[in-house]
mmCIF file of C-alpha atoms in Angstrom:
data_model
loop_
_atom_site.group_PDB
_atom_site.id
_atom_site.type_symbol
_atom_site.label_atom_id
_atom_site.label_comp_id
_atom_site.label_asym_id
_atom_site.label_seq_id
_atom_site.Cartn_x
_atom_site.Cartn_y
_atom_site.Cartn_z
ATOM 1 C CA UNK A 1 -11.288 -5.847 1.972
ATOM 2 C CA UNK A 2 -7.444 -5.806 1.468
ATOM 3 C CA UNK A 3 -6.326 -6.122 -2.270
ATOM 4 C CA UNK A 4 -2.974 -6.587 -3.460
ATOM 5 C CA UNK A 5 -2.155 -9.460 -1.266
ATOM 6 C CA UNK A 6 0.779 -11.913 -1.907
ATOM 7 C CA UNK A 7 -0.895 -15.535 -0.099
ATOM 8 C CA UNK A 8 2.929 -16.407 0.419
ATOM 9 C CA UNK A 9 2.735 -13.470 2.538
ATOM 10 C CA UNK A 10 -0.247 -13.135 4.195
ATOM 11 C CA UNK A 11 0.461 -13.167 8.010
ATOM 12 C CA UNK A 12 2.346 -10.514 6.967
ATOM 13 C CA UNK A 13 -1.005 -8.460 5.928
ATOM 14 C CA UNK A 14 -2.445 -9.857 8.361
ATOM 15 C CA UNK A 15 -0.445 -7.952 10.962
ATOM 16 C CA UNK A 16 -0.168 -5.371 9.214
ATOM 17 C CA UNK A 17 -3.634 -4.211 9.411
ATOM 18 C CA UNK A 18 -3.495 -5.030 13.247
ATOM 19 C CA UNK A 19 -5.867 -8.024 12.725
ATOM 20 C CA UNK A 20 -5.351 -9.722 16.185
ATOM 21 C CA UNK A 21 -7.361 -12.669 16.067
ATOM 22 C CA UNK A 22 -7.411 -14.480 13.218
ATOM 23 C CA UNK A 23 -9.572 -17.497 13.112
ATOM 24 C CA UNK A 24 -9.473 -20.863 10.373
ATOM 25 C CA UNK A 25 -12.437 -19.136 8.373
ATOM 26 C CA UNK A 26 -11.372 -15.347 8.483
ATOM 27 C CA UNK A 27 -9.779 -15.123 5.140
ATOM 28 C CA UNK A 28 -12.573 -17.303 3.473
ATOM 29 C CA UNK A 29 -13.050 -16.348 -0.123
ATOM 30 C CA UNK A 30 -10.099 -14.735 -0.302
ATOM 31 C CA UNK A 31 -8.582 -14.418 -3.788
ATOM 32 C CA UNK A 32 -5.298 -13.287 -5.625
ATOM 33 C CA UNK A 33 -5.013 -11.728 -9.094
ATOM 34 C CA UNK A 34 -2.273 -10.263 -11.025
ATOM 35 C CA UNK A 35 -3.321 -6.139 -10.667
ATOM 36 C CA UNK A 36 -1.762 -5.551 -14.021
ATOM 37 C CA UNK A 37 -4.013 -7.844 -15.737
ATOM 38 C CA UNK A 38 -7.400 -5.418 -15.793
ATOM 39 C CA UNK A 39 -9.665 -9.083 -16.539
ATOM 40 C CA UNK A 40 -7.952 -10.272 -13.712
ATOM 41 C CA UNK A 41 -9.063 -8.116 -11.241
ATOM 42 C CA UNK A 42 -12.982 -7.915 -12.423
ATOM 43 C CA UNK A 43 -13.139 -11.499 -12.837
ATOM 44 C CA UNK A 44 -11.197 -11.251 -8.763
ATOM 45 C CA UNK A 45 -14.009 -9.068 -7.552
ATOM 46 C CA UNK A 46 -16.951 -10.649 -9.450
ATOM 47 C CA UNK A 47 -18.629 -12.215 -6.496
ATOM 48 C CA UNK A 48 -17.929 -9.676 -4.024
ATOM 49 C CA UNK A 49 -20.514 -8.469 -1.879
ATOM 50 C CA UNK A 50 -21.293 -4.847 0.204
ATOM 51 C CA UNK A 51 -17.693 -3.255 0.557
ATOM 52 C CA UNK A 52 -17.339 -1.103 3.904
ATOM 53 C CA UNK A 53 -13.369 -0.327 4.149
ATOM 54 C CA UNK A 54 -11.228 -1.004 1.256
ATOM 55 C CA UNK A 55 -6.926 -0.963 1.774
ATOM 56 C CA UNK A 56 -4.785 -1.415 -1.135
ATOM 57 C CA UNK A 57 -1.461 -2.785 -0.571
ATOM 58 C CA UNK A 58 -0.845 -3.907 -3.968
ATOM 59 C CA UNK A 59 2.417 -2.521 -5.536
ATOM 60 C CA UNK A 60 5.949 -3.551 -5.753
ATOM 61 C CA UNK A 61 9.473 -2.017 -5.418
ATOM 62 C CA UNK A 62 10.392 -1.201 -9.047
ATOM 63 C CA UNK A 63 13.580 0.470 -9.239
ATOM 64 C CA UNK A 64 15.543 0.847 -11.781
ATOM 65 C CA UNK A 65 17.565 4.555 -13.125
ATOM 66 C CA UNK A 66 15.194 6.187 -15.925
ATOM 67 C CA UNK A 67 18.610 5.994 -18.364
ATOM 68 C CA UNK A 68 19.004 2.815 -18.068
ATOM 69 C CA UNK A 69 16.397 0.326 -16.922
ATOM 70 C CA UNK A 70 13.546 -0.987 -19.149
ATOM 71 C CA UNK A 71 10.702 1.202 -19.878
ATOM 72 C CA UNK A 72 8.406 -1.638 -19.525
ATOM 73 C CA UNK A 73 9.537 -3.139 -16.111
ATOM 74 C CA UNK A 74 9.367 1.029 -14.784
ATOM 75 C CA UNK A 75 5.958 1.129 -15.956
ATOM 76 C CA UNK A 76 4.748 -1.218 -13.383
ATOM 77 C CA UNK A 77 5.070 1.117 -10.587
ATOM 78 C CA UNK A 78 2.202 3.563 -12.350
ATOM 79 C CA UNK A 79 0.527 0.249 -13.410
ATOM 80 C CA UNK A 80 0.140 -1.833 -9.857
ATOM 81 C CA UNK A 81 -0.505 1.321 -8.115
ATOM 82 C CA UNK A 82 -2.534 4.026 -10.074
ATOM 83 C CA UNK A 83 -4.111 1.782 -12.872
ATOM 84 C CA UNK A 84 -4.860 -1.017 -10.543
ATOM 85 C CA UNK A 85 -6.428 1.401 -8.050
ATOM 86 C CA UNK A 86 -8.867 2.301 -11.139
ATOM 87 C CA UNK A 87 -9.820 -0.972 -12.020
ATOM 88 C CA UNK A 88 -10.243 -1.859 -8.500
ATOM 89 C CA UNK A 89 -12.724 0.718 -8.087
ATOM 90 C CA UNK A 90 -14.474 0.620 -11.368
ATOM 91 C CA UNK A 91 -14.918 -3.293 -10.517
ATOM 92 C CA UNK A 92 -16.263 -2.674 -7.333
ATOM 93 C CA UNK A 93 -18.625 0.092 -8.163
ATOM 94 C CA UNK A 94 -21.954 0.674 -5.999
ATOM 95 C CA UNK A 95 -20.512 -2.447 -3.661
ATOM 96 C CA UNK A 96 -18.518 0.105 -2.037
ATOM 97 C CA UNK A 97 -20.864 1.374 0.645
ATOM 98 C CA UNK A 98 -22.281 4.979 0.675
ATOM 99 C CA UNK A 99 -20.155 6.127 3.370
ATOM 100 C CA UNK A 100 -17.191 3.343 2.768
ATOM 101 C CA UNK A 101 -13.445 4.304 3.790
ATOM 102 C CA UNK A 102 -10.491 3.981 0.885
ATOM 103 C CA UNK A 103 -7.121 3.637 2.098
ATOM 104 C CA UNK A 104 -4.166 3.814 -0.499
ATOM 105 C CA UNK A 105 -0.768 3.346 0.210
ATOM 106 C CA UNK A 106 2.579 5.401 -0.580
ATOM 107 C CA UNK A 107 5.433 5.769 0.892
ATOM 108 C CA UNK A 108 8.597 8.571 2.655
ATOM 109 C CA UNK A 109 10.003 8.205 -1.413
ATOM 110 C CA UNK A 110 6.887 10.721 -2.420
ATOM 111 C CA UNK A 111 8.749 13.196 0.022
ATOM 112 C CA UNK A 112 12.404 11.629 -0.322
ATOM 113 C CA UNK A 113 13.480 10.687 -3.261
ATOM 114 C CA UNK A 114 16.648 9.332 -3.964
ATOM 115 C CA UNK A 115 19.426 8.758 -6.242
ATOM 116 C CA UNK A 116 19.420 4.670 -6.498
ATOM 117 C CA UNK A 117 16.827 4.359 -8.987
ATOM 118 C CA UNK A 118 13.959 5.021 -7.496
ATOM 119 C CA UNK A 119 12.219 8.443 -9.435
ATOM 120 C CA UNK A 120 9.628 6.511 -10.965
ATOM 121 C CA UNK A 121 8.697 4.816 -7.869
ATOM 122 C CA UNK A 122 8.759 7.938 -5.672
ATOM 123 C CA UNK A 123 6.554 9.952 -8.748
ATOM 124 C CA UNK A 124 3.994 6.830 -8.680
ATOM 125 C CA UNK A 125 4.048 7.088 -4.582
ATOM 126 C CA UNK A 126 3.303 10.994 -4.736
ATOM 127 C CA UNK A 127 0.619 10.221 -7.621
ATOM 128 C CA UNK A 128 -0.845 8.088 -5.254
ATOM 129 C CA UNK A 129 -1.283 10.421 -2.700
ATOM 130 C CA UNK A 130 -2.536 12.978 -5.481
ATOM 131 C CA UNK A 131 -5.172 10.228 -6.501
ATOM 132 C CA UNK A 132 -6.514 9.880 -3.300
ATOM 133 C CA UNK A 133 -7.051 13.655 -2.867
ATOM 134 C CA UNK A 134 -8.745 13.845 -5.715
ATOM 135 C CA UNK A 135 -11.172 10.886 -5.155
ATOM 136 C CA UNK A 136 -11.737 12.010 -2.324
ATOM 137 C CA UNK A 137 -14.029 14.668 -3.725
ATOM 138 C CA UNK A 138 -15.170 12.529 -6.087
ATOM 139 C CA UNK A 139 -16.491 9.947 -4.510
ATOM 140 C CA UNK A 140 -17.894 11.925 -1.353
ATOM 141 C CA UNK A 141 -19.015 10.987 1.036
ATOM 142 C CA UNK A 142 -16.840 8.322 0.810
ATOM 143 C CA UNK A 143 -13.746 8.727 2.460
ATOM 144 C CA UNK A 144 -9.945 8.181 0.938
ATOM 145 C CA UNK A 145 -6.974 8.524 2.695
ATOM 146 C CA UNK A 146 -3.001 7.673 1.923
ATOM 147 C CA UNK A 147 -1.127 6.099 4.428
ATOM 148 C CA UNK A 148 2.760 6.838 3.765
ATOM 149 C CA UNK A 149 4.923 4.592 6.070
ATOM 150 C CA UNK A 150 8.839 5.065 6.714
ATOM 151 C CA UNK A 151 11.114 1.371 6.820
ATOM 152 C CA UNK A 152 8.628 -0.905 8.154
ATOM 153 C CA UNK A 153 10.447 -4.534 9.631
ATOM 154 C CA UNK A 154 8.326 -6.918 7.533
ATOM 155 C CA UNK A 155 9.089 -9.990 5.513
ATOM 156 C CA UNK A 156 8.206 -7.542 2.493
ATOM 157 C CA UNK A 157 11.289 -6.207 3.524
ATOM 158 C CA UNK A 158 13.486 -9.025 3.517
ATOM 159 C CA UNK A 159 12.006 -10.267 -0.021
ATOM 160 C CA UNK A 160 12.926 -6.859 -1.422
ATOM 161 C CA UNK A 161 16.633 -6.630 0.340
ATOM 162 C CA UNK A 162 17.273 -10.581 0.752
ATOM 163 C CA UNK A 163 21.059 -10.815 2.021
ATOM 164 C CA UNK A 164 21.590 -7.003 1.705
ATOM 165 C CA UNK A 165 18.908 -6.343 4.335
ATOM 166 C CA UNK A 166 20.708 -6.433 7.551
ATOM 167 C CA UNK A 167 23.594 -4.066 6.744
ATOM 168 C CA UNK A 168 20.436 -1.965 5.458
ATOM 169 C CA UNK A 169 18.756 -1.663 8.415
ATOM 170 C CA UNK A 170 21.592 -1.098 10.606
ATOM 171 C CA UNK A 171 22.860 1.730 8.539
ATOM 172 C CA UNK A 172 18.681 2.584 8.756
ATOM 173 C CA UNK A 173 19.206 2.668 12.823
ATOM 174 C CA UNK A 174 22.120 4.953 12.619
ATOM 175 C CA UNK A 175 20.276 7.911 11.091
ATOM 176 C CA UNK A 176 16.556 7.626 11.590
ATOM 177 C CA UNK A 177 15.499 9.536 14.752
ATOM 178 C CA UNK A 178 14.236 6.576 16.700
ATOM 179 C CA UNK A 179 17.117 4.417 15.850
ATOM 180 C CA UNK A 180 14.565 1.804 14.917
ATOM 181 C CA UNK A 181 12.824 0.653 11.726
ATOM 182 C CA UNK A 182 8.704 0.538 12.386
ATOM 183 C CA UNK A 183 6.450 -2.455 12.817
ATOM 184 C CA UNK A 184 3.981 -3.891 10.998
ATOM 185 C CA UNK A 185 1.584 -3.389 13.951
ATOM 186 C CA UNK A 186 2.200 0.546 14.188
ATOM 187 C CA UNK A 187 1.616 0.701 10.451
ATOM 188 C CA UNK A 188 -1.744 -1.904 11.192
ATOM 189 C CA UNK A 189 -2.521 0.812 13.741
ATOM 190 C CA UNK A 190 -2.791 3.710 11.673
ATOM 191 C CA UNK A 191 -4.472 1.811 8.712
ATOM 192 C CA UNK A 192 -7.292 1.027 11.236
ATOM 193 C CA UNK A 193 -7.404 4.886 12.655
ATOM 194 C CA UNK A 194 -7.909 6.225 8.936
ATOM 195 C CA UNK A 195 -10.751 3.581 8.651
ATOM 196 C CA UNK A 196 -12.383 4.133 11.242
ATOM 197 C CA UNK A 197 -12.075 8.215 12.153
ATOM 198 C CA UNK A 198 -14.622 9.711 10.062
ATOM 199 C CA UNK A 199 -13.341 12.774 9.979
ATOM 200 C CA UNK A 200 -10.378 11.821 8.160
ATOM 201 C CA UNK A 201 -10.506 12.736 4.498
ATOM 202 C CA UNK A 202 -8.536 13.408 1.498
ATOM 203 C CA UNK A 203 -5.278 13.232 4.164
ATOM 204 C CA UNK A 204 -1.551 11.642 4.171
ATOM 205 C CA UNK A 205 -1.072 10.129 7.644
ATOM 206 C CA UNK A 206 3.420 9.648 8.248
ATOM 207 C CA UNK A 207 4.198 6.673 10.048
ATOM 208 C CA UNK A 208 7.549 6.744 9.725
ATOM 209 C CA UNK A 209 9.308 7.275 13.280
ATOM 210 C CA UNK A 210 10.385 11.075 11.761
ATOM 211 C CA UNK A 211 12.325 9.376 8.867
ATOM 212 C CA UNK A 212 11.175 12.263 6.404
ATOM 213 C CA UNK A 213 13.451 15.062 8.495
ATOM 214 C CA UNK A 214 16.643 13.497 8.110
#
């Protein structure tokens, strides 16, 4: 089950979680919800069934400089990450399988901040990560992992930078150790290896090419 998906950009997910064959019916009662609204989401999940892997994607790129941007609009990255992940969860309840995996994701900000605006984002990436750790004991023997990707080349991407993307990702290229941005099938890749290695638990798998050492 993915959650968090935009239907505008769902090939996107699609490749993302390395889905390679995707038939007419394979997204069949698939459903979108706004994650901040909390009736949203249980009335979203109502009708769902037995839950064996659950991956949420949901969460957008909020920044704005803590001095200056609105409280409200900052909120959002604590709200369609942490909050949503609860509500998720609490909806879902026993559906989730006994032994289900939990994948969460964060992001090279929980290790790299910056200086454009993004502190609230990278605390609500690294609380992410923090969640997970803790759920993972929790909700044992269920598993829950965080997958942190580096610049991934997706059309998430290009909604986020619009015109300002190219000149971002060849300044990107110039410094990050691979002199390439990831794909959305390496990141698919290592979504599907913390679902399905059952040793993996309460971990933060890097996919980001090395980008946290520079």
């Amino acid at each position: 089950m993915l959650h968090g998906i935009d239907r505008f950009l769902l090939p996107e997910y699609i490749a993302y979680c390395n889905i390679k064959t995707v038939t007419r019916n394979a997204f069949d009662g698939w459903r979108a919800a706004d994650i901040t609204n909390t009736e949203a989401i249980y009335a979203a999940l109502a009708d769902v069934g037995h839950v064996d892997h659950l991956v949420l994607l949901a969460g957008s790129f909020v920044a704005g400089k803590v001095l200056e941007a609105d409280v409200s609009y900052l909120r959002r990255a604590f709200e369609e990450r942490i909050w949503a992940a609860v509500h998720v969860l609490r909806a879902l309840g026993d559906k989730l399988a006994s032994d289900a995996s939990i994948t969460f994701i964060s992001g090279t900000l929980a290790d790299r901040p910056n200086a454009y605006g993004t502190a609230v984002l990278a605390a609500a990436s690294a609380a992410m990560e923090a969640f997970a750790r803790g759920l993972a004991v929790e909700l044992a023997p269920r598993r829950v992992n965080t997958l942190s990707p580096g610049p991934i080349d997706t059309a998430i991407l290009s909604k986020t930078l619009g015109e300002g993307k190219e000149a971002y990702v060849q300044s990107l290229k110039q410094t990050l150790p691979l002199h390439r941005l990831g794909t959305a099938e390496e990141a698919g890749e290592a979504v599907v290896f913390l679902m399905g290695n059952g040793w993996m638990n309460g971990a933060v798998l890097n996919v980001d090419g090395g980008s946290r050492l520079v």
